[in-house]
PDB file of C-alpha atoms in Angstrom:
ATOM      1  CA  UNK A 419     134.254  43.428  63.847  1.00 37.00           C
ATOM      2  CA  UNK A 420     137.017  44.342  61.984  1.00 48.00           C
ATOM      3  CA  UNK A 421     140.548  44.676  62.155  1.00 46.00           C
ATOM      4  CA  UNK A 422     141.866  47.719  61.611  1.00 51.00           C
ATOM      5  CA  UNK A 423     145.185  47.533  62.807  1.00 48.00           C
ATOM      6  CA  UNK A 424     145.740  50.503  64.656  1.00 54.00           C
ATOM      7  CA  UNK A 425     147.766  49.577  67.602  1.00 56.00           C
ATOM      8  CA  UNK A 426     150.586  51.657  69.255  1.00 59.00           C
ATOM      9  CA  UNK A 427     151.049  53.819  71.879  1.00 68.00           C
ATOM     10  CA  UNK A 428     151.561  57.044  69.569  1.00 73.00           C
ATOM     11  CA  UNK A 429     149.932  60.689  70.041  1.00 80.00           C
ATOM     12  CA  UNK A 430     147.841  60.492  66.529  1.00 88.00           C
ATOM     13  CA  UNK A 431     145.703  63.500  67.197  1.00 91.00           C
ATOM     14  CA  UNK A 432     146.922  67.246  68.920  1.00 91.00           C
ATOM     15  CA  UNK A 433     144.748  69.708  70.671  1.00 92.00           C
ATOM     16  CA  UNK A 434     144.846  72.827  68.392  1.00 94.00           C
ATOM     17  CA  UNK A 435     144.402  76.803  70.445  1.00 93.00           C
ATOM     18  CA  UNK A 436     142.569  78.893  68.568  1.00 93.00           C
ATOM     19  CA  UNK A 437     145.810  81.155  67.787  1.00 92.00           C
ATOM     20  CA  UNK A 438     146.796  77.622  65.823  1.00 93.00           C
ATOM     21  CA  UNK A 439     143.974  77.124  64.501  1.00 94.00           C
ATOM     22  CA  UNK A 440     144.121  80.322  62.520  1.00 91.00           C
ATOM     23  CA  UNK A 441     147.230  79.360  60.166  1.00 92.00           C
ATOM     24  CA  UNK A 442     145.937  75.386  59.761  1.00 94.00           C
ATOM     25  CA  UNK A 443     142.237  75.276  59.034  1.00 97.00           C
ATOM     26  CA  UNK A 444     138.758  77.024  58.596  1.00 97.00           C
ATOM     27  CA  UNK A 445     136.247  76.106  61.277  1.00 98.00           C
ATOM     28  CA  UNK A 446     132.483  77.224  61.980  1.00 98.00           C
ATOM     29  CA  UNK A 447     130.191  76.215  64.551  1.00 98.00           C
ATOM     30  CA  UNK A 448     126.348  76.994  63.586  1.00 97.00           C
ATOM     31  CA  UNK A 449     123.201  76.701  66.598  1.00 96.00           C
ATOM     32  CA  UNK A 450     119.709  77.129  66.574  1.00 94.00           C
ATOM     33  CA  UNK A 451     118.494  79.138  69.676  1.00 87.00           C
ATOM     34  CA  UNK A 452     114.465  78.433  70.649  1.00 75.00           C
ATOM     35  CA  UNK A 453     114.110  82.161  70.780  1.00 69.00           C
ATOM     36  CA  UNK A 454     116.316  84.877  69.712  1.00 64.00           C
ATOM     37  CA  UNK A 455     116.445  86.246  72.532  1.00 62.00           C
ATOM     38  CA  UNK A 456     118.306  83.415  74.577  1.00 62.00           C
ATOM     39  CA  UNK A 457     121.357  84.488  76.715  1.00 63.00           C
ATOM     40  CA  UNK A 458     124.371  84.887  75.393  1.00 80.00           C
ATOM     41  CA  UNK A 459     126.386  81.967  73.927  1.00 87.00           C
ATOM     42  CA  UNK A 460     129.461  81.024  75.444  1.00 91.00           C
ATOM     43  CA  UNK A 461     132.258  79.203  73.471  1.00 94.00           C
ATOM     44  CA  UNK A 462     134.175  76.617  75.445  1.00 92.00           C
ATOM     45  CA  UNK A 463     137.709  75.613  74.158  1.00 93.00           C
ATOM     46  CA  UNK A 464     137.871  72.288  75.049  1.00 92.00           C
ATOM     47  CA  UNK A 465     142.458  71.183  75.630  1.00 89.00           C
ATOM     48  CA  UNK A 466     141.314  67.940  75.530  1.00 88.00           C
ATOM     49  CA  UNK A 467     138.192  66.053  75.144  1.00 89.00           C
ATOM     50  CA  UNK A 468     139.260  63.628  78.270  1.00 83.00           C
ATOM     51  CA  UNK A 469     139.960  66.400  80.403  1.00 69.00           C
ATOM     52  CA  UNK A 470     138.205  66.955  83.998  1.00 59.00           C
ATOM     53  CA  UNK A 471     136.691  69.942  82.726  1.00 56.00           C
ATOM     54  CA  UNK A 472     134.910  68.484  80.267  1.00 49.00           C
ATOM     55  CA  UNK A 473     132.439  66.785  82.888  1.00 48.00           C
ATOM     56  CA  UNK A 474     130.812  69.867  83.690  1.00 59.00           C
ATOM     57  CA  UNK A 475     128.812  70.588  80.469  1.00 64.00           C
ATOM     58  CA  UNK A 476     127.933  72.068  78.353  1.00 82.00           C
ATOM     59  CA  UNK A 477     126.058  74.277  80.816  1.00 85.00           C
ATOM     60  CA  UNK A 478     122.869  75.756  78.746  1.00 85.00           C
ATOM     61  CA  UNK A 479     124.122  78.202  76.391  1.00 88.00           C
ATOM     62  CA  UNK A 480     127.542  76.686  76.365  1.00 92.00           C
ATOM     63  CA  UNK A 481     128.676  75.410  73.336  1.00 94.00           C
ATOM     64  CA  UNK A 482     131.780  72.760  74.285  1.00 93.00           C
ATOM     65  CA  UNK A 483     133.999  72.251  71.629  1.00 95.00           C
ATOM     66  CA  UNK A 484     137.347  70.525  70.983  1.00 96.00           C
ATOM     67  CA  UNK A 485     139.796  71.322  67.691  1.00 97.00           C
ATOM     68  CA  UNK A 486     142.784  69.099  66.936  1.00 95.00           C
ATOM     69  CA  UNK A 487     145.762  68.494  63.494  1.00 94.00           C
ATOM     70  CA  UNK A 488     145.688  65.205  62.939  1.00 94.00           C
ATOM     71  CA  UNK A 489     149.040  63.267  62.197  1.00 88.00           C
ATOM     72  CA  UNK A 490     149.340  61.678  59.157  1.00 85.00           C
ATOM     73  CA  UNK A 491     151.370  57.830  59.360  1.00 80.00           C
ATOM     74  CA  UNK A 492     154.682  58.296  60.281  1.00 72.00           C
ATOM     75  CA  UNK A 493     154.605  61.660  61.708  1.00 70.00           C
ATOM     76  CA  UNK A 494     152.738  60.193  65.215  1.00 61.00           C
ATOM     77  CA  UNK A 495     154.716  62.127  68.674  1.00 65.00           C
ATOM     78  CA  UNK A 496     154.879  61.051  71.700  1.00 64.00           C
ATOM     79  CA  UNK A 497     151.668  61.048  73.591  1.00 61.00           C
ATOM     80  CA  UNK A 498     151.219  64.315  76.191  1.00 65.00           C
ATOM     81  CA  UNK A 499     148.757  65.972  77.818  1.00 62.00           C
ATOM     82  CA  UNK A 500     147.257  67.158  74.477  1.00 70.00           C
ATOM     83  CA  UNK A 501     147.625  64.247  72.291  1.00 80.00           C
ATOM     84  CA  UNK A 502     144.696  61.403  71.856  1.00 88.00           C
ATOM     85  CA  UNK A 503     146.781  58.015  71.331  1.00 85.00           C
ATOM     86  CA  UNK A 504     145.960  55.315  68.644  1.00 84.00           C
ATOM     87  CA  UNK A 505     145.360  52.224  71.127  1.00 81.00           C
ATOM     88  CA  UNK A 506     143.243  53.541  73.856  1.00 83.00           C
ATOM     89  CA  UNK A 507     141.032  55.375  71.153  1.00 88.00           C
ATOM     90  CA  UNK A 508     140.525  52.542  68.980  1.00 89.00           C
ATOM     91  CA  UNK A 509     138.923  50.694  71.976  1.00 88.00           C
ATOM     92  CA  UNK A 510     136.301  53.571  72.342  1.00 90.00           C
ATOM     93  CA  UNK A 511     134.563  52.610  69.401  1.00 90.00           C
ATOM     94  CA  UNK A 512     131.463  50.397  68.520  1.00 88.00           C
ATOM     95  CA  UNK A 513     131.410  47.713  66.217  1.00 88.00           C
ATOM     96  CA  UNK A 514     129.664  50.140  63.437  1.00 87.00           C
ATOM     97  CA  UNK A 515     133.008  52.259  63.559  1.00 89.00           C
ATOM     98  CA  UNK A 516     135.062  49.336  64.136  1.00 91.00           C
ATOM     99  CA  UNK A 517     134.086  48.052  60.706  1.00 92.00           C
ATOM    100  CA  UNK A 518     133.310  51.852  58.895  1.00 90.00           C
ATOM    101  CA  UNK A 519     137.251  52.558  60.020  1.00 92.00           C
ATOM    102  CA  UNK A 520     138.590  49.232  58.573  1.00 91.00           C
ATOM    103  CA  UNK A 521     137.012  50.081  55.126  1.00 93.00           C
ATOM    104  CA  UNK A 522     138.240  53.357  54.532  1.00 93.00           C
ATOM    105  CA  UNK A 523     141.398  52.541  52.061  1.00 91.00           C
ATOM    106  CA  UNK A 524     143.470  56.049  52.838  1.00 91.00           C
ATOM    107  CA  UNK A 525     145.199  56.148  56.650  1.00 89.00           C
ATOM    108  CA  UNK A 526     145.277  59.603  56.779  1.00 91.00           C
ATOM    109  CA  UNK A 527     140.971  59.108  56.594  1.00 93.00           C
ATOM    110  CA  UNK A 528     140.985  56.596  58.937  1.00 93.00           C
ATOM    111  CA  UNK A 529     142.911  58.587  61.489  1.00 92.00           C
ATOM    112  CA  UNK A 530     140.757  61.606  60.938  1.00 95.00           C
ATOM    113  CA  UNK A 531     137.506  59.419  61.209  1.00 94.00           C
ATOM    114  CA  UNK A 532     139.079  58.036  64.292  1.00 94.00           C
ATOM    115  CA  UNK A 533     140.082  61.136  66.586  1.00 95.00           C
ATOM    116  CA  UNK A 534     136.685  62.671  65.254  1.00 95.00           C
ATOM    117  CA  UNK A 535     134.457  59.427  66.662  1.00 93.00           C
ATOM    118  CA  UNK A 536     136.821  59.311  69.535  1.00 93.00           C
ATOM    119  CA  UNK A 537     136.715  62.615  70.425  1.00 93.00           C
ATOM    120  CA  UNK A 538     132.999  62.735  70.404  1.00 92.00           C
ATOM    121  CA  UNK A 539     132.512  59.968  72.143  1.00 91.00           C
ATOM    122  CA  UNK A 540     135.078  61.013  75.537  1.00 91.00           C
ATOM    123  CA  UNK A 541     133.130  64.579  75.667  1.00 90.00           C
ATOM    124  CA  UNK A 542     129.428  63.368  75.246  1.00 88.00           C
ATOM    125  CA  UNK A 543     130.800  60.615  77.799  1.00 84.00           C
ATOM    126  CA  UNK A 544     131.372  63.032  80.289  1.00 80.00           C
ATOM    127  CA  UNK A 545     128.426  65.257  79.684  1.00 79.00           C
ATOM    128  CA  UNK A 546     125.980  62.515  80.084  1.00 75.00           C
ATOM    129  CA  UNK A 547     128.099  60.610  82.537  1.00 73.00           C
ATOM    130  CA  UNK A 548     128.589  57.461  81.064  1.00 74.00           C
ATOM    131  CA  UNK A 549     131.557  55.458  79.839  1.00 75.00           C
ATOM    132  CA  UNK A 550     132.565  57.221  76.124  1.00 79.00           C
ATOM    133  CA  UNK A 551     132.283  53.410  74.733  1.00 73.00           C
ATOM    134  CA  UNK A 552     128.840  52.900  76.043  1.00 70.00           C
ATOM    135  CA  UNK A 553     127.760  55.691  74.227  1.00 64.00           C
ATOM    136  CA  UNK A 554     124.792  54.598  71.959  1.00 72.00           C
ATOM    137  CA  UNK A 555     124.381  56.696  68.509  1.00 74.00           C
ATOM    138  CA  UNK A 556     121.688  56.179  65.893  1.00 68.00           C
ATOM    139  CA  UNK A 557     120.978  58.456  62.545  1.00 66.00           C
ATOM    140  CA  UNK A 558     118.602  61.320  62.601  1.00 65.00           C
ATOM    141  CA  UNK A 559     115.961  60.965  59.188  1.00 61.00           C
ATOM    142  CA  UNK A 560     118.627  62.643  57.290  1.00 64.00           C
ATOM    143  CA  UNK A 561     121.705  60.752  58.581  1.00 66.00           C
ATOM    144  CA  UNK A 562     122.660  63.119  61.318  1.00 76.00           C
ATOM    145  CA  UNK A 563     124.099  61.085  64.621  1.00 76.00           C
ATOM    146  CA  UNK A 564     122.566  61.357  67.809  1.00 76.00           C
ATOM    147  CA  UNK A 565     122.232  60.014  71.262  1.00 75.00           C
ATOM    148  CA  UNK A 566     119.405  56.959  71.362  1.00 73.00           C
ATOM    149  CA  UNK A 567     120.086  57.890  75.415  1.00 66.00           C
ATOM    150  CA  UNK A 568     119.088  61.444  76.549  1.00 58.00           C
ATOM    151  CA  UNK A 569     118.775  62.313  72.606  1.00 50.00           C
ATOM    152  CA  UNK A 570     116.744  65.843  73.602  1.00 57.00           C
ATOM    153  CA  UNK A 571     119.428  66.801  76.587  1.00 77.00           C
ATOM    154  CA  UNK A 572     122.516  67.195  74.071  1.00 86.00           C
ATOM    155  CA  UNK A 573     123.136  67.862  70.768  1.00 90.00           C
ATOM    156  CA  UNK A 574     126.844  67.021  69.085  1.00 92.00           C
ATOM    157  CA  UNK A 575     128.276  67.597  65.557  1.00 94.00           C
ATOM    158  CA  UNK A 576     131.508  66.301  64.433  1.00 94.00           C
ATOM    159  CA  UNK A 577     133.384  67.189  61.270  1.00 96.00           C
ATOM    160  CA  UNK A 578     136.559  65.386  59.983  1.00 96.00           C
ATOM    161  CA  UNK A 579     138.874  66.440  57.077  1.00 95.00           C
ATOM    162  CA  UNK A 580     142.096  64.810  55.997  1.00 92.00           C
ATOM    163  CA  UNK A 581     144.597  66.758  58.598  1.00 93.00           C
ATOM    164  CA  UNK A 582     141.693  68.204  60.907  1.00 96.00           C
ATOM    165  CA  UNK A 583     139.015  67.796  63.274  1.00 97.00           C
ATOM    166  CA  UNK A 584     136.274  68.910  65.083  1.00 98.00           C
ATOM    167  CA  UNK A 585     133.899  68.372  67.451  1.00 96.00           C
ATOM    168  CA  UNK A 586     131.007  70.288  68.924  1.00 96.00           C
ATOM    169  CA  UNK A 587     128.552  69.599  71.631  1.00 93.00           C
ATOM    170  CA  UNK A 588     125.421  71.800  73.253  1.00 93.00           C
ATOM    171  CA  UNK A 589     121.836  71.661  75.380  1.00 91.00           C
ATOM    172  CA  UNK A 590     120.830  73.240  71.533  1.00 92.00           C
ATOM    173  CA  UNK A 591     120.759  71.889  67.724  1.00 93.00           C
ATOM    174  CA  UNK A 592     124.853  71.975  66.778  1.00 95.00           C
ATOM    175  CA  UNK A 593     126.885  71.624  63.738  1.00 96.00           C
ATOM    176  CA  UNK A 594     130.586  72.134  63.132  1.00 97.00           C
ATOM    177  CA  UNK A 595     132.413  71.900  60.478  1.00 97.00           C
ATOM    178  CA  UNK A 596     136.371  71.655  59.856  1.00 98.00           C
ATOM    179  CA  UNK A 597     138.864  71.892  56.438  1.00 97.00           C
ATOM    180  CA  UNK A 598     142.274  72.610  56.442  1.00 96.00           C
ATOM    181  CA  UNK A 599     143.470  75.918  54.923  1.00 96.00           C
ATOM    182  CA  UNK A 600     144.697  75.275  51.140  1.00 95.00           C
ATOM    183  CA  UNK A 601     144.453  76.858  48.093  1.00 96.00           C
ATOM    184  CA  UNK A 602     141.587  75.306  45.634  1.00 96.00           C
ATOM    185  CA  UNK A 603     141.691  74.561  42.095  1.00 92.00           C
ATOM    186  CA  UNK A 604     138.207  75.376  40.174  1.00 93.00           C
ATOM    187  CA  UNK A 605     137.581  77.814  42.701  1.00 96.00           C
ATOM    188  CA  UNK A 606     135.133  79.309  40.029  1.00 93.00           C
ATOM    189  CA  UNK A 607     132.981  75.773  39.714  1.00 95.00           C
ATOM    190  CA  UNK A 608     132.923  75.212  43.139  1.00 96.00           C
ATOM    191  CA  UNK A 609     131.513  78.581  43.926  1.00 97.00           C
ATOM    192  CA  UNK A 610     128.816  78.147  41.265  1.00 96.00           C
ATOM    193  CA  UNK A 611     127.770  75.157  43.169  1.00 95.00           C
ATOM    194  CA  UNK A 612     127.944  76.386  46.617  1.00 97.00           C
ATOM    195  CA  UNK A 613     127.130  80.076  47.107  1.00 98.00           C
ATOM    196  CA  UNK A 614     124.501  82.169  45.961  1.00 98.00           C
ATOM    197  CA  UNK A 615     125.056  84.968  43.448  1.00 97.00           C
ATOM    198  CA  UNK A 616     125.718  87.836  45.770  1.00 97.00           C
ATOM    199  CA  UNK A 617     127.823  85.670  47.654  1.00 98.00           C
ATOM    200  CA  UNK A 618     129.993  84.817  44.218  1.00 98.00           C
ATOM    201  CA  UNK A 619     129.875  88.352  43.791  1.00 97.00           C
ATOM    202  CA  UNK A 620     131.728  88.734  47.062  1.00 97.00           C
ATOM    203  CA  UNK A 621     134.409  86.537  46.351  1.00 97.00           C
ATOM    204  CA  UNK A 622     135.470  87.869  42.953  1.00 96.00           C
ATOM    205  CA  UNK A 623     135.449  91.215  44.614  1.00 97.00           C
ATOM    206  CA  UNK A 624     138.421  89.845  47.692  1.00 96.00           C
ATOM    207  CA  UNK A 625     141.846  89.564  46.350  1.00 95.00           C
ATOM    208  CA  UNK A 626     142.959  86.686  44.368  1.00 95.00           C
ATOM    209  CA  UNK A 627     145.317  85.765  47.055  1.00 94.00           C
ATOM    210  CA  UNK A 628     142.485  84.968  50.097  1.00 95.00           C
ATOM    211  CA  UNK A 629     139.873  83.518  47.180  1.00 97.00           C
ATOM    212  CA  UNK A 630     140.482  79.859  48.741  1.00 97.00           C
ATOM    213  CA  UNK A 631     140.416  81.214  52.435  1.00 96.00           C
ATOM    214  CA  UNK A 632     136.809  83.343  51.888  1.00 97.00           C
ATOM    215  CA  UNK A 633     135.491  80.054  50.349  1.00 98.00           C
ATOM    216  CA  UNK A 634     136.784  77.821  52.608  1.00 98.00           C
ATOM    217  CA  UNK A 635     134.902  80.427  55.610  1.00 98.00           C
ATOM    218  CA  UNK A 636     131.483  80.659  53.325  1.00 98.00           C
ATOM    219  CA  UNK A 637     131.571  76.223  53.217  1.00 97.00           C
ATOM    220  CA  UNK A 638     132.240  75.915  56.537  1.00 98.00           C
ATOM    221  CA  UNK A 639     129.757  78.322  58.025  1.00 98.00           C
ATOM    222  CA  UNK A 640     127.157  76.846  55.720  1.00 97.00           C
ATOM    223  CA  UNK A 641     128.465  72.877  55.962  1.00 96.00           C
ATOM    224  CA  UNK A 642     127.946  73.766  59.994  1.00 97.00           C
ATOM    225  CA  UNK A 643     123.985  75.324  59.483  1.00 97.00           C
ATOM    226  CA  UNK A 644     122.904  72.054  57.711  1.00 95.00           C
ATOM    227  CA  UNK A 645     124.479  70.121  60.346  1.00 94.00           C
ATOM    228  CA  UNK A 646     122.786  71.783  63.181  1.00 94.00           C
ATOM    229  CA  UNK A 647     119.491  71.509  61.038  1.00 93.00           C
ATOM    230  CA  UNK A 648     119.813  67.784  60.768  1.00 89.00           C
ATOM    231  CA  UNK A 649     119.409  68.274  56.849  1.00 83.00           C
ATOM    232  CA  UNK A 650     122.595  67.765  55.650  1.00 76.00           C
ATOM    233  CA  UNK A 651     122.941  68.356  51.496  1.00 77.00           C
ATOM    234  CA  UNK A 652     118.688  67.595  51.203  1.00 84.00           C
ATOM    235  CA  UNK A 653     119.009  71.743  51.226  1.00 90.00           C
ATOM    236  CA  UNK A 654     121.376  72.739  48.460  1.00 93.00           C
ATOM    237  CA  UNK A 655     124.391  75.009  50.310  1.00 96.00           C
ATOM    238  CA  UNK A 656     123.788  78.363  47.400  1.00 96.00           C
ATOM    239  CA  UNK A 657     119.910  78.130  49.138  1.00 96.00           C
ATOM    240  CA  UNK A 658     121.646  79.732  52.793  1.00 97.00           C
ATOM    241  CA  UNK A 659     122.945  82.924  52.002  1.00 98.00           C
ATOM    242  CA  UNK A 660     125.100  83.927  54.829  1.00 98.00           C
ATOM    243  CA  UNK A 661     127.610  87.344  55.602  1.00 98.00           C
ATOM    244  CA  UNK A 662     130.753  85.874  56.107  1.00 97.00           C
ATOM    245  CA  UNK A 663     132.428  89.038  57.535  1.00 96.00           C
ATOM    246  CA  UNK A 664     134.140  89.870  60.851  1.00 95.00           C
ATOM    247  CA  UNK A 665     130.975  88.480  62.422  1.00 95.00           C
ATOM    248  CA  UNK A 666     129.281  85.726  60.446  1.00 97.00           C
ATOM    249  CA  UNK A 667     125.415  86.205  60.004  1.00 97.00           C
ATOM    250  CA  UNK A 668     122.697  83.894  58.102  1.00 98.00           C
ATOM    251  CA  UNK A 669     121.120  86.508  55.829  1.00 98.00           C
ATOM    252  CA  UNK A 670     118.735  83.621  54.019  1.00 97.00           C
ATOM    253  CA  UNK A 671     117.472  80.524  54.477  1.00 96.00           C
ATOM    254  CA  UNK A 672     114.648  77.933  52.767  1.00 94.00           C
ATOM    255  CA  UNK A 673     111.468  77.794  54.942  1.00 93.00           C
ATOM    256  CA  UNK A 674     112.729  74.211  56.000  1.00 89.00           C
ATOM    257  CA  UNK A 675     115.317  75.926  58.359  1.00 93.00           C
ATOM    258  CA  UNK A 676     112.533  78.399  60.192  1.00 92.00           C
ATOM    259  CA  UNK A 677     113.431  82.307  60.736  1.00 93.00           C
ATOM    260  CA  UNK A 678     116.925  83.656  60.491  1.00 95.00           C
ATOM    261  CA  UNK A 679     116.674  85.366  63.602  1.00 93.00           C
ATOM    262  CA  UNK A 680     116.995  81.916  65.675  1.00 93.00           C
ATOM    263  CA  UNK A 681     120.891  80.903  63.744  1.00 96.00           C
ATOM    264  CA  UNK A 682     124.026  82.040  65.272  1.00 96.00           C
ATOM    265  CA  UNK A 683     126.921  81.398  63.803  1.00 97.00           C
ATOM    266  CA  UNK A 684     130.578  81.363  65.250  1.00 97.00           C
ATOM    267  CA  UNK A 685     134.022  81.365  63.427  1.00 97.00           C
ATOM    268  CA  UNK A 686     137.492  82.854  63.575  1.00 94.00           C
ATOM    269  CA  UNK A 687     138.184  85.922  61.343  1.00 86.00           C
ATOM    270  CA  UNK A 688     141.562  86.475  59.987  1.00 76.00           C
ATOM    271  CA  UNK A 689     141.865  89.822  58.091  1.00 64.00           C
ATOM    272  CA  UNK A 690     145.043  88.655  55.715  1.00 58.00           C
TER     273      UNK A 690
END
């Protein structure tokens, strides 16, 4: 195992609300319901991942999830009841993180990939009842982590960005996805690459000044739905055509992913 030389008793890692969340980054949490007809999901905002009310699910139909602004070196506060904190995080992880961590060259990477492993590991600790650092993970066929213990109970989906993370956890297939809010250069590439043509159409259509932000919503929604389909980029992202409105809806997707009618999606809408 590595060394990665993150010691200190510094808050690394802040609990976002969702009213901060909404000037900082674009999230989107996608699940696929057995039947579309399941009751009504139920989003809970997690203050902390190591919090006492984290032990009690996610309940079926829950969807537990946990948002945080990472600190970049230097910029660290004092650790409080909302903070993760470099030291006892570190500790959490296995040897396979231990060494992935110690590899990546930027800090502001590492921390993210840190609080995003961390973070995972304290809530599927509690769900499952088991220490967070005896928590076992293995890759799905397309590289997907899950649970070698209870793998069908809970699914989980973590996303990390420099800045940002996220982490998402339900009794149904999950995926989240995080990026902080920014403008983009070659917007018009990107979009080529990632949405479909009625989508593209969409975005040329919103005003120049919330391009980034409608892209950064259309990745995010569609980053999450390969997630939670345990396909990752095998399914090219311009193949899911989604509405990425007031209330996000998959419109399209490749046979691989089943019917539309069994994807919910979930993400904040900000009208500016």
């Amino acid at each position: 195992m590595r060394n990665t030389g993150y010691t200190g008793h510094e808050g690394f890692a802040s609990s976002l609300t969702a009213s901060q969340a909404t000037t900082s980054v674009a999230w989107a949490i996608a699940v696929k319901r057995v039947t579309p007809h399941d009751d009504e999901l139920r989003l809970r905002w997690l203050p902390h991942p190591n919090l006492p009310n984290a032990a009690r699910g996610p309940r079926p139909g829950e969807i537990a999830f946990w948002l945080a602004k990472v600190s970049p070196p230097g910029e660290g506060t004092t650790p409080d009841a909302t903070a993760l904190v470099l030291d006892h995080n570190v500790a959490l992880l296995d040897a396979q993180e231990t060494d992935h961590l110690a590899r990546l060259r930027h800090h502001e990477d590492r921390r993210s990939y840190l609080a995003a492993h961390a973070g995972a590991r304290l809530i599927l600790g509690h769900a499952v009842g088991r220490a967070p650092n005896a928590r076992q993970f293995g890759p799905s066929a397309n590289g997907k982590p899950v649970l070698l213990i209870h793998p069908q109970e809970i699914d989980f989906s973590l996303s990390h960005a420099r800045g940002a993370v996220a982490v998402a956890a339900a009794r149904m297939p999950i995926g989240v996805d995080v990026e902080p809010l920014c403008e983009l250069d070659h917007l018009d590439s990107m979009s080529e690459l990632v949405l479909a043509s009625e989508e593209q159409a969409v975005l040329r259509k919103a005003p120049k000044v919330s391009r980034s932000r409608l892209f950064l919503r259309y990745w995010t929604l569609k980053e999450a739905l390969l997630k939670a389909a345990g396909l990752g980029f095998a399914v090219s992202p311009s193949e899911v055509i989604v509405d990425a409105g007031p209330t996000p809806t998959v419109l399209s997707v490749p046979p691989a992913l089943g019917s539309v009618a069994h994807w919910h999606l979930i993400a904040p809408f900000d009208r500016q």
